[in-house]
PDB file of C-alpha atoms in Angstrom:
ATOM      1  CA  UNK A   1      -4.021  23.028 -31.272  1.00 68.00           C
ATOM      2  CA  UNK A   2      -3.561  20.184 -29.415  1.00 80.00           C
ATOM      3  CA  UNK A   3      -2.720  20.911 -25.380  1.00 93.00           C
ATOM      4  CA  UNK A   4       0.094  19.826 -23.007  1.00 96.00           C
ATOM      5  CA  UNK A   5      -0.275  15.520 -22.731  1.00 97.00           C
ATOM      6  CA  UNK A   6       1.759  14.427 -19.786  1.00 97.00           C
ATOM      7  CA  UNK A   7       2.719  10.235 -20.005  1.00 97.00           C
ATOM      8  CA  UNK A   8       1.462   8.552 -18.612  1.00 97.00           C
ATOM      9  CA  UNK A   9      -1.341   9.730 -16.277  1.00 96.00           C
ATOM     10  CA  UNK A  10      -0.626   7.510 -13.037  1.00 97.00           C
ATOM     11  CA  UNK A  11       1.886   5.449 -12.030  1.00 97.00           C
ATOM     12  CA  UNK A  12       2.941   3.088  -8.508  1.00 98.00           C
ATOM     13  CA  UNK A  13       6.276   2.547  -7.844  1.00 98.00           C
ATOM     14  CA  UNK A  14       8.134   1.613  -4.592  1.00 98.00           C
ATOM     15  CA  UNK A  15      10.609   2.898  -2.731  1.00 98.00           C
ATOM     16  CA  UNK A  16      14.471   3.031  -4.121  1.00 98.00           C
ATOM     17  CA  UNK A  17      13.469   2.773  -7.489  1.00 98.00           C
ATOM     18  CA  UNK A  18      13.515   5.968 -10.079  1.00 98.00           C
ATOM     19  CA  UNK A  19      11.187   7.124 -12.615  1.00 98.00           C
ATOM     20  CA  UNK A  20      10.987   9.335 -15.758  1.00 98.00           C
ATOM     21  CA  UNK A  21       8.152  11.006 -16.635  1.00 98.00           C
ATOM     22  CA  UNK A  22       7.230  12.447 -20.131  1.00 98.00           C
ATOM     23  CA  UNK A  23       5.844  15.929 -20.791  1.00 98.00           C
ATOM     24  CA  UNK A  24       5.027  17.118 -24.602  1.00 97.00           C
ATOM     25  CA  UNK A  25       4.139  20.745 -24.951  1.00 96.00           C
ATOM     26  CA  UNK A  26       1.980  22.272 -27.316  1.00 95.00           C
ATOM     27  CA  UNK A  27       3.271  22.923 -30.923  1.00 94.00           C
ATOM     28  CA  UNK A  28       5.291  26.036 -31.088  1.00 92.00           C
ATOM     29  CA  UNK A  29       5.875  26.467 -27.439  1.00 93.00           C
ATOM     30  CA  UNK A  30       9.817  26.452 -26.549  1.00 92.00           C
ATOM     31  CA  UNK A  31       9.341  26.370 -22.412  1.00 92.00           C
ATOM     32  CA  UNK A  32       8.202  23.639 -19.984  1.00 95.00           C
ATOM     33  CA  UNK A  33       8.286  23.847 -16.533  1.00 94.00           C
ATOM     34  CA  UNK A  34       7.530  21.084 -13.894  1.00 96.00           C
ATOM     35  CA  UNK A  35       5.966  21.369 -10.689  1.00 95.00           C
ATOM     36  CA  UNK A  36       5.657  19.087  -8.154  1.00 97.00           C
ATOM     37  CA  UNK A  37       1.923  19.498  -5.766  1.00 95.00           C
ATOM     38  CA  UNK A  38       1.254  18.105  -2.807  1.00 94.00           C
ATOM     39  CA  UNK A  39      -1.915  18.398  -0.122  1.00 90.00           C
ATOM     40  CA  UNK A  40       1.242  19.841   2.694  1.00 88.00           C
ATOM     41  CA  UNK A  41       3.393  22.123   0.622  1.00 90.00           C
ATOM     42  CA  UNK A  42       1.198  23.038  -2.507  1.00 91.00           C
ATOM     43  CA  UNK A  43       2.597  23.486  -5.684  1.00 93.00           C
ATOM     44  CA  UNK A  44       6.555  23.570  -5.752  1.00 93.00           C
ATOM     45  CA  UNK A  45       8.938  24.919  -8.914  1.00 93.00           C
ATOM     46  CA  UNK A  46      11.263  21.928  -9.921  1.00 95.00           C
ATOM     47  CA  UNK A  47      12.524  23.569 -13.109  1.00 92.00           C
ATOM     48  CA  UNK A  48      12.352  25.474 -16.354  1.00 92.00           C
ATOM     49  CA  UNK A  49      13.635  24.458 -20.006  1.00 94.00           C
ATOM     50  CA  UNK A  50      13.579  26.732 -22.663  1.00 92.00           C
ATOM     51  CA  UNK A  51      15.270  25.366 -25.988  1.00 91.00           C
ATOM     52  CA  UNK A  52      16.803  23.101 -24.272  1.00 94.00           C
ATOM     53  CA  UNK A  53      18.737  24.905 -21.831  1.00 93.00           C
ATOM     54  CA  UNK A  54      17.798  24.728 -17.675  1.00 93.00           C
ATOM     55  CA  UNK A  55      16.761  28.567 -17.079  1.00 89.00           C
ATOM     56  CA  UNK A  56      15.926  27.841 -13.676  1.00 88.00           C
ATOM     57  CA  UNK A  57      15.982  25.200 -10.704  1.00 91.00           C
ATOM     58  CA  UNK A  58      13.795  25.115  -7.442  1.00 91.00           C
ATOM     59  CA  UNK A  59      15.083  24.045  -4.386  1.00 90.00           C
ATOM     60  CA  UNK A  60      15.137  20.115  -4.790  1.00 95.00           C
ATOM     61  CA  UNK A  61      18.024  17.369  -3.949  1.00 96.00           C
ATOM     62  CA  UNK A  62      19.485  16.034  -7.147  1.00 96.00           C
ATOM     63  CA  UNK A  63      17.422  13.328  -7.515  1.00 97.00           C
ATOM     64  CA  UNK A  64      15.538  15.532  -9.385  1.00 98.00           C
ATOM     65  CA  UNK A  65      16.598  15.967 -12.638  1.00 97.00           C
ATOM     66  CA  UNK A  66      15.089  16.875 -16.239  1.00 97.00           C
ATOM     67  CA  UNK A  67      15.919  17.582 -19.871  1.00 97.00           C
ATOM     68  CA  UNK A  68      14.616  18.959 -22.966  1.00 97.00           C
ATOM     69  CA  UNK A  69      14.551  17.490 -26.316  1.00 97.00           C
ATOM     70  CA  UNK A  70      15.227  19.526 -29.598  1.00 95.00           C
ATOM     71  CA  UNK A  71      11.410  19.356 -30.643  1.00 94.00           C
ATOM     72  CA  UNK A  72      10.564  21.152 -26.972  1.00 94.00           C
ATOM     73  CA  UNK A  73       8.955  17.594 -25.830  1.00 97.00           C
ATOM     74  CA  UNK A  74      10.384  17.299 -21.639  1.00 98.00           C
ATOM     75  CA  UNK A  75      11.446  14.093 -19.583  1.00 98.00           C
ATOM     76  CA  UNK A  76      11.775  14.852 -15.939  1.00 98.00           C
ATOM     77  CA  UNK A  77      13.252  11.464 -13.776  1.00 98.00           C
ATOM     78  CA  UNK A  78      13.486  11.345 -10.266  1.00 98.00           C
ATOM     79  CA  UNK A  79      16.285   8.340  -8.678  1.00 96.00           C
ATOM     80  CA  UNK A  80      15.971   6.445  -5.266  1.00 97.00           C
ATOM     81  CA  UNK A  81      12.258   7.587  -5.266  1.00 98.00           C
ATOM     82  CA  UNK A  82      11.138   8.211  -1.473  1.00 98.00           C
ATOM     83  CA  UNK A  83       7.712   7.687  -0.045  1.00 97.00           C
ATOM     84  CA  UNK A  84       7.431  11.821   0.175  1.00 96.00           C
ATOM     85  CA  UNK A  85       8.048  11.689  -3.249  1.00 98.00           C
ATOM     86  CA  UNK A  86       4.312  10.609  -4.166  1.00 98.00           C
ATOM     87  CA  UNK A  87       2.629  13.858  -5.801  1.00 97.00           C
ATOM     88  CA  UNK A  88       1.211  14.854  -8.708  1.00 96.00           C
ATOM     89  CA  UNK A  89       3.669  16.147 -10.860  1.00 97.00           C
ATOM     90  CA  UNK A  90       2.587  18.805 -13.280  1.00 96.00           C
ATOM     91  CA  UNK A  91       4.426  20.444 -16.635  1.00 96.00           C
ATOM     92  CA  UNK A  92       3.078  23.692 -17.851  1.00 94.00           C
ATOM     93  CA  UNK A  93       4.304  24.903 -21.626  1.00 93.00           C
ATOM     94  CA  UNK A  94       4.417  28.281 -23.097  1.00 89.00           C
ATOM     95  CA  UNK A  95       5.585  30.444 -25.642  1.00 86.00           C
ATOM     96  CA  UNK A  96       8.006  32.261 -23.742  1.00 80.00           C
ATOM     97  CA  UNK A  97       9.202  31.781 -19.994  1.00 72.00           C
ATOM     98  CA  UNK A  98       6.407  30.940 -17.921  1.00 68.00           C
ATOM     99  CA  UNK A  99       6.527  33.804 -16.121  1.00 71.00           C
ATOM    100  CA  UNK A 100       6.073  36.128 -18.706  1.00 73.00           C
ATOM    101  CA  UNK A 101       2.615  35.500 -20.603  1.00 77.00           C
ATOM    102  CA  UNK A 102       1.456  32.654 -18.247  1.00 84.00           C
ATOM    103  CA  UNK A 103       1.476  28.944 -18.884  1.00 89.00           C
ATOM    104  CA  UNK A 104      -0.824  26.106 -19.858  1.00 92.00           C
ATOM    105  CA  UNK A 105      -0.578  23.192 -17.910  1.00 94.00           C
ATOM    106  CA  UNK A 106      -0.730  19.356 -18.640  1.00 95.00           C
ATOM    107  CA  UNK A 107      -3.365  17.110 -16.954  1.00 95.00           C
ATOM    108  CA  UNK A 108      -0.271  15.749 -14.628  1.00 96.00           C
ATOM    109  CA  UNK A 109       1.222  12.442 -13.593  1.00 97.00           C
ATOM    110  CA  UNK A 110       0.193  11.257 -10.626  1.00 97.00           C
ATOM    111  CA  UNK A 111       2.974   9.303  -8.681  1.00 98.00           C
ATOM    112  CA  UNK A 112       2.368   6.907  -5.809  1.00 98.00           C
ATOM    113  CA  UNK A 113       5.395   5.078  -4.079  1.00 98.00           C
ATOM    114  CA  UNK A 114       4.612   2.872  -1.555  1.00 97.00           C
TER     115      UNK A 114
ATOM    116  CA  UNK B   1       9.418  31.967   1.774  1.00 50.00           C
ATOM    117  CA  UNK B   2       8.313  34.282  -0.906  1.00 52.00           C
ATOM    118  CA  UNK B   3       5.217  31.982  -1.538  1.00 65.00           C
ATOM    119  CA  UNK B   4       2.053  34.082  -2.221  1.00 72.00           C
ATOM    120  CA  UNK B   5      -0.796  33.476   0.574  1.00 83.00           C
ATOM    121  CA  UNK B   6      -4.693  33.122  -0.744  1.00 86.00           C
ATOM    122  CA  UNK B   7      -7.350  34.302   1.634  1.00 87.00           C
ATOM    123  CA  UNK B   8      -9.405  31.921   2.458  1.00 93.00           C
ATOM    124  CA  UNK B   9      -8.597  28.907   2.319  1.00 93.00           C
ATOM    125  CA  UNK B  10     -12.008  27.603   1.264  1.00 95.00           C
ATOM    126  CA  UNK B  11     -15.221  29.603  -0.043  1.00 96.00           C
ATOM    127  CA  UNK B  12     -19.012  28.308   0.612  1.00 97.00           C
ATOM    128  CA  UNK B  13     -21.179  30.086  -1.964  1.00 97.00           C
ATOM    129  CA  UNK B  14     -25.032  29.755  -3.817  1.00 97.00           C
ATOM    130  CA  UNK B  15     -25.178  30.060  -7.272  1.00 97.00           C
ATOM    131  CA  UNK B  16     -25.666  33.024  -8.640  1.00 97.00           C
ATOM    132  CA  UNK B  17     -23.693  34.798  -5.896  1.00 98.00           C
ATOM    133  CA  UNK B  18     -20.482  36.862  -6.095  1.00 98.00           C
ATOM    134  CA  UNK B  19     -17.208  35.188  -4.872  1.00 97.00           C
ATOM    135  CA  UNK B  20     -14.428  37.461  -3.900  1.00 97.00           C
ATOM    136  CA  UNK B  21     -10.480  35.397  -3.356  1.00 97.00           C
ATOM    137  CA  UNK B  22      -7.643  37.982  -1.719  1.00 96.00           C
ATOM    138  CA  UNK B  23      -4.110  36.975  -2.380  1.00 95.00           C
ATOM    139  CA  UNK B  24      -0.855  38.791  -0.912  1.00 95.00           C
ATOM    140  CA  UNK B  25       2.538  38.622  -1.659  1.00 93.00           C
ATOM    141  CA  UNK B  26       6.195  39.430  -0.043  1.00 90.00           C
ATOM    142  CA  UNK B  27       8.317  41.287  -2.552  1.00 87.00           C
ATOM    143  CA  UNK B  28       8.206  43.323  -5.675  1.00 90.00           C
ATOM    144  CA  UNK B  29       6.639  41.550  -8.617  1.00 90.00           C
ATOM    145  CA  UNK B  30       6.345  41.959 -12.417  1.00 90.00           C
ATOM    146  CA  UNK B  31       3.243  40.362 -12.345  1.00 92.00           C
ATOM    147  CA  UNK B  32       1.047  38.475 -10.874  1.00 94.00           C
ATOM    148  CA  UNK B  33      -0.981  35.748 -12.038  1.00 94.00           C
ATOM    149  CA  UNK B  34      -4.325  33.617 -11.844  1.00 96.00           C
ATOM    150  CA  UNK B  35      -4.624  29.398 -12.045  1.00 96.00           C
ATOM    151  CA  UNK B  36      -7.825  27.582 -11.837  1.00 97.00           C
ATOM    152  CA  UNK B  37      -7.852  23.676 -11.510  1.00 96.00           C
ATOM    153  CA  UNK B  38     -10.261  21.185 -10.725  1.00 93.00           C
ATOM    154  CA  UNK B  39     -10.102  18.748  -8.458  1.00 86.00           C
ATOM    155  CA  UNK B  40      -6.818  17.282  -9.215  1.00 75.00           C
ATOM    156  CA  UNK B  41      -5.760  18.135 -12.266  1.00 83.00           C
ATOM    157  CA  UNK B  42      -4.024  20.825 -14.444  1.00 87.00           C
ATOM    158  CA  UNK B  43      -4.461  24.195 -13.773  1.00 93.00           C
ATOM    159  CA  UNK B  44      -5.729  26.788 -16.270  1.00 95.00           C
ATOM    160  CA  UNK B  45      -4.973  30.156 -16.626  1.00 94.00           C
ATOM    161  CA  UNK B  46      -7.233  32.917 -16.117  1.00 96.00           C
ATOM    162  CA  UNK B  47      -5.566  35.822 -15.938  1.00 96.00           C
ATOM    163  CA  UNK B  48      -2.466  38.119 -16.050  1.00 94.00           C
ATOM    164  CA  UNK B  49      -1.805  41.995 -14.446  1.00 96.00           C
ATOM    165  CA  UNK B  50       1.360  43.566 -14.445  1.00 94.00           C
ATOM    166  CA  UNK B  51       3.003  45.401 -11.854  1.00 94.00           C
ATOM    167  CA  UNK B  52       1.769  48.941 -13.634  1.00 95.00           C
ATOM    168  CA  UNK B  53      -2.049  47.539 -14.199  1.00 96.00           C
ATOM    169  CA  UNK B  54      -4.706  47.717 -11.141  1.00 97.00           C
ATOM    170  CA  UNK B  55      -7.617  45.984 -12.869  1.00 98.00           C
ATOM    171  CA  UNK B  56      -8.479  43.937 -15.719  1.00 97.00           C
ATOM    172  CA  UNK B  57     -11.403  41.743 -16.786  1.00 96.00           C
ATOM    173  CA  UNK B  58     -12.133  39.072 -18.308  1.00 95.00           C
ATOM    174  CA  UNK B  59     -15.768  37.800 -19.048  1.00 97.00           C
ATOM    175  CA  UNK B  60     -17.055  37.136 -15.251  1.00 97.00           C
ATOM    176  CA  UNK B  61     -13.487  37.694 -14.055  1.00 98.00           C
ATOM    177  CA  UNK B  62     -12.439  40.789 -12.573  1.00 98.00           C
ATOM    178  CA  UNK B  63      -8.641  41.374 -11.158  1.00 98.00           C
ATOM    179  CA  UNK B  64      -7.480  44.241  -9.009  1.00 98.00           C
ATOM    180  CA  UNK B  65      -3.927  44.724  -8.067  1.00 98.00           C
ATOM    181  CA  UNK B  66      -2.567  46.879  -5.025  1.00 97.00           C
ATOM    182  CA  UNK B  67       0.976  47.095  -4.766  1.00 95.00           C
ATOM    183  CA  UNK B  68       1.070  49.494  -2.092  1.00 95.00           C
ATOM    184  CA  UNK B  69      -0.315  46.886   0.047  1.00 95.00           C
ATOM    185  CA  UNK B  70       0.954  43.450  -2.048  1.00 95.00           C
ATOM    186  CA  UNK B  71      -2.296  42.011  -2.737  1.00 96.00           C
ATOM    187  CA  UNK B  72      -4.505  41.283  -5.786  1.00 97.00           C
ATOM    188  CA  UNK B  73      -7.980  40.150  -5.855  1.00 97.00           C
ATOM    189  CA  UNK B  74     -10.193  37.855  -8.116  1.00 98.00           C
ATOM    190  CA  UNK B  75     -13.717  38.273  -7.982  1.00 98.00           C
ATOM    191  CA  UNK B  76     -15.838  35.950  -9.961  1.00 98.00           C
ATOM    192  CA  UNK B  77     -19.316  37.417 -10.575  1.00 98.00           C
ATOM    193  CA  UNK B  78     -22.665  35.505 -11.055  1.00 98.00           C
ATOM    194  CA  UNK B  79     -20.970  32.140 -10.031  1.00 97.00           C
ATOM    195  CA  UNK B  80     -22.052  29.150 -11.392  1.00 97.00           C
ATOM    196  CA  UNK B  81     -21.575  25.234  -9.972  1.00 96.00           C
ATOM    197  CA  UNK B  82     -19.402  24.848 -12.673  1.00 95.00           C
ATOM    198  CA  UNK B  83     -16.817  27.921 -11.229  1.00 97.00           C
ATOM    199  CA  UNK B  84     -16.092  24.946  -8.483  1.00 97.00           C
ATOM    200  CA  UNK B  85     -12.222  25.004  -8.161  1.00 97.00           C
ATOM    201  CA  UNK B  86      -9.232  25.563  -6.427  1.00 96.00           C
ATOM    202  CA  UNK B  87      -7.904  29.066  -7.757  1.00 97.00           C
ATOM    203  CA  UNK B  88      -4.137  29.754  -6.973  1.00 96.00           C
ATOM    204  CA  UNK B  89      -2.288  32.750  -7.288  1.00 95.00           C
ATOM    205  CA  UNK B  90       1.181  32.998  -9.241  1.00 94.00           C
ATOM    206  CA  UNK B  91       3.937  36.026  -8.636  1.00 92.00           C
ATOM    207  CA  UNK B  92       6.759  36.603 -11.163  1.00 87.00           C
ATOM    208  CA  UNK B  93       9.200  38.572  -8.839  1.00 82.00           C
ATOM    209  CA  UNK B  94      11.277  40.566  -9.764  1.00 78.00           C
ATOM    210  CA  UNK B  95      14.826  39.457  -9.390  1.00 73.00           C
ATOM    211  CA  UNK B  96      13.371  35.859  -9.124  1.00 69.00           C
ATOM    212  CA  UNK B  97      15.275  33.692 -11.041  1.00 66.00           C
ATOM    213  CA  UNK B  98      12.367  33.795 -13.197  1.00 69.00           C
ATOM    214  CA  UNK B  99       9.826  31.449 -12.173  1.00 81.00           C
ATOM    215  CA  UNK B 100       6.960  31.533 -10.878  1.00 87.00           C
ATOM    216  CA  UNK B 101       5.980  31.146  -6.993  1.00 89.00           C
ATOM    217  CA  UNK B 102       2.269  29.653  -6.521  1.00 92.00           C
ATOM    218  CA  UNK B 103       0.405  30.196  -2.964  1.00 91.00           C
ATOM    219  CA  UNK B 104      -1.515  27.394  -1.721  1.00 91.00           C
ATOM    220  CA  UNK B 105      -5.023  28.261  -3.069  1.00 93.00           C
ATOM    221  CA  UNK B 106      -8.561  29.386  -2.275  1.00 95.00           C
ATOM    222  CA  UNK B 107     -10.983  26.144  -2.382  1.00 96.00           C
ATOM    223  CA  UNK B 108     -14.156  27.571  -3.889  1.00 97.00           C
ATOM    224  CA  UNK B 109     -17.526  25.604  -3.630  1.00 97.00           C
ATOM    225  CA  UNK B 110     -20.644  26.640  -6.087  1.00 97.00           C
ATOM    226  CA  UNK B 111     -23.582  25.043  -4.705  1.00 96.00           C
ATOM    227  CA  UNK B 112     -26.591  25.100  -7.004  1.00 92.00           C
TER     228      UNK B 112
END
C-alpha cells in the first residue's frame, strides 16, 4: 500500500497571504489529522476528519481551517499567513480515529513565510 | 497543559548499548502511544499500550506503563546508528475530545 503523500513538500510564502495544503491518506483509511510542529511548542493538534465530518479541533484562531473530501483525501488552508506560522505541518491517516490504533504520518509540508 | 513530558531531552549513546526514554503524563489515559521520526520528517509509529497493559514488545522495543505514577517507558535494546531519532510520546485521554496530545520528545543519538 502506498503511504500518506503530503503536496507539496516545501513551500515560501510571505506574510498576509494564505495557503492550502494537500494531504492524501492511505487507501482505506477514513481519518486524517493535521499537526502543526515547531522547534518552541512541538507538535500541536489542528484537527481531525473522519468521513468527512470535523471530530475534533485544537486550540487555533480561525485562520486555520480544513476539510475532507468524499475519497478521505484532506486540504488544510491557513488565511493572512503570519511569520509564526512557518512550521512543518504534518497529516497522519488511519483506519479509525487516531487515537485509537495509532496513526501513520505523511512526510509533511514544510512552510516558510517570510 | 495536558502535554506529555519526555525525559531527557536528548540521549548520547555507543552502539550496541541500551537506551532507556521516560515519559509522564497529567490525567487518566486510554492509552498511550510511541512516534519515532527522523530528523524532520514524519513520524512513525512504534508502539501502542492501553491503560490495562504494563508491558509490551516489539522486536528491540520494550514498553512499560505505570499508571499509578503516569509514566511509560521505551527502552530500545542493542541500539544501532540507525535507531538515531527523535521519539515522542502520544496520550489518548480519556475524556479528551479524542485526539491525541504529543510531548516534546527525547533526541536520541547512536554513535557507531
Amino acid at each position: 500500500k502506498a503511504g500518506v503523500t503530503q503536496t507539496p513538500r516545501y513551500l515560501i510564502k510571505t506574510r498576509g497571504q494564505q495557503v492550502t495544503l494537500s494531504c492524501s491518506p492511505i487507501s482505506g483509511h477514513r481519518s486524517v489529522s493535521w499537526y502543526q510542529q515547531t522547534p518552541g511548542q512541538g507538535l500541536q493538534f489542528l484537527f481531525e476528519y473522519f468521513s468527512e465530518t470535523q471530530r475534533n479541533k485544537g486550540n487555533f484562531p480561525g485562520r486555520f481551517s480544513g476539510r475532507q473530501f468524499s475519497n478521505s483525501r484532506s486540504e488544510m488552508n491557513v488565511s493572512t499567513l503570519e511569520l509564526g506560522d512557518s512550521a512543518l505541518y504534518l497529516c497522519a491517516s488511519s483506519l479509525e480515529l487516531a487515537t485509537a490504533r495509532g496513526a501513520f504520518f505523511g512526510p509533511g509540508t514544510r512552510l516558510t513565510v517570510l | 497543559s495536558q502535554q506529555g513530558e519526555e525525559d531527557p531531552q536528548a540521549l548520547s549513546i555507543q552502539e550496541g548499548e541500551n537506551a532507556t526514554m521516560n515519559c509522564s503524563y497529567k490525567t487518566s489515559i486510554n492509552n498511550l502511544q510511541w512516534y519515532r521520526q527522523n530528523s524532520g520528517r514524519g513520524l512513525v509509529h512504534l508502539i501502542l499500550i492501553r491503560s490495562n497493559e504494563r508491558e509490551k514488545h516489539s522486536g528491540r522495543l520494550r514498553v512499560t506503563l505505570d499508571t499509578s505514577k503516569k509514566s511509560s517507558s521505551l527502552l530500545i535494546t542493542a541500539s544501532r546508528a540507525a535507531d538515531t531519532a527523535s521519539y515522542f510520546c502520544a496520550t489518548d485521554y480519556r475524556g479528551s475530545q479524542g485526539n491525541l496530545i504529543f510531548g516534546k520528545g527525547t533526541k536520541l543519538s547512536v554513535k557507531p
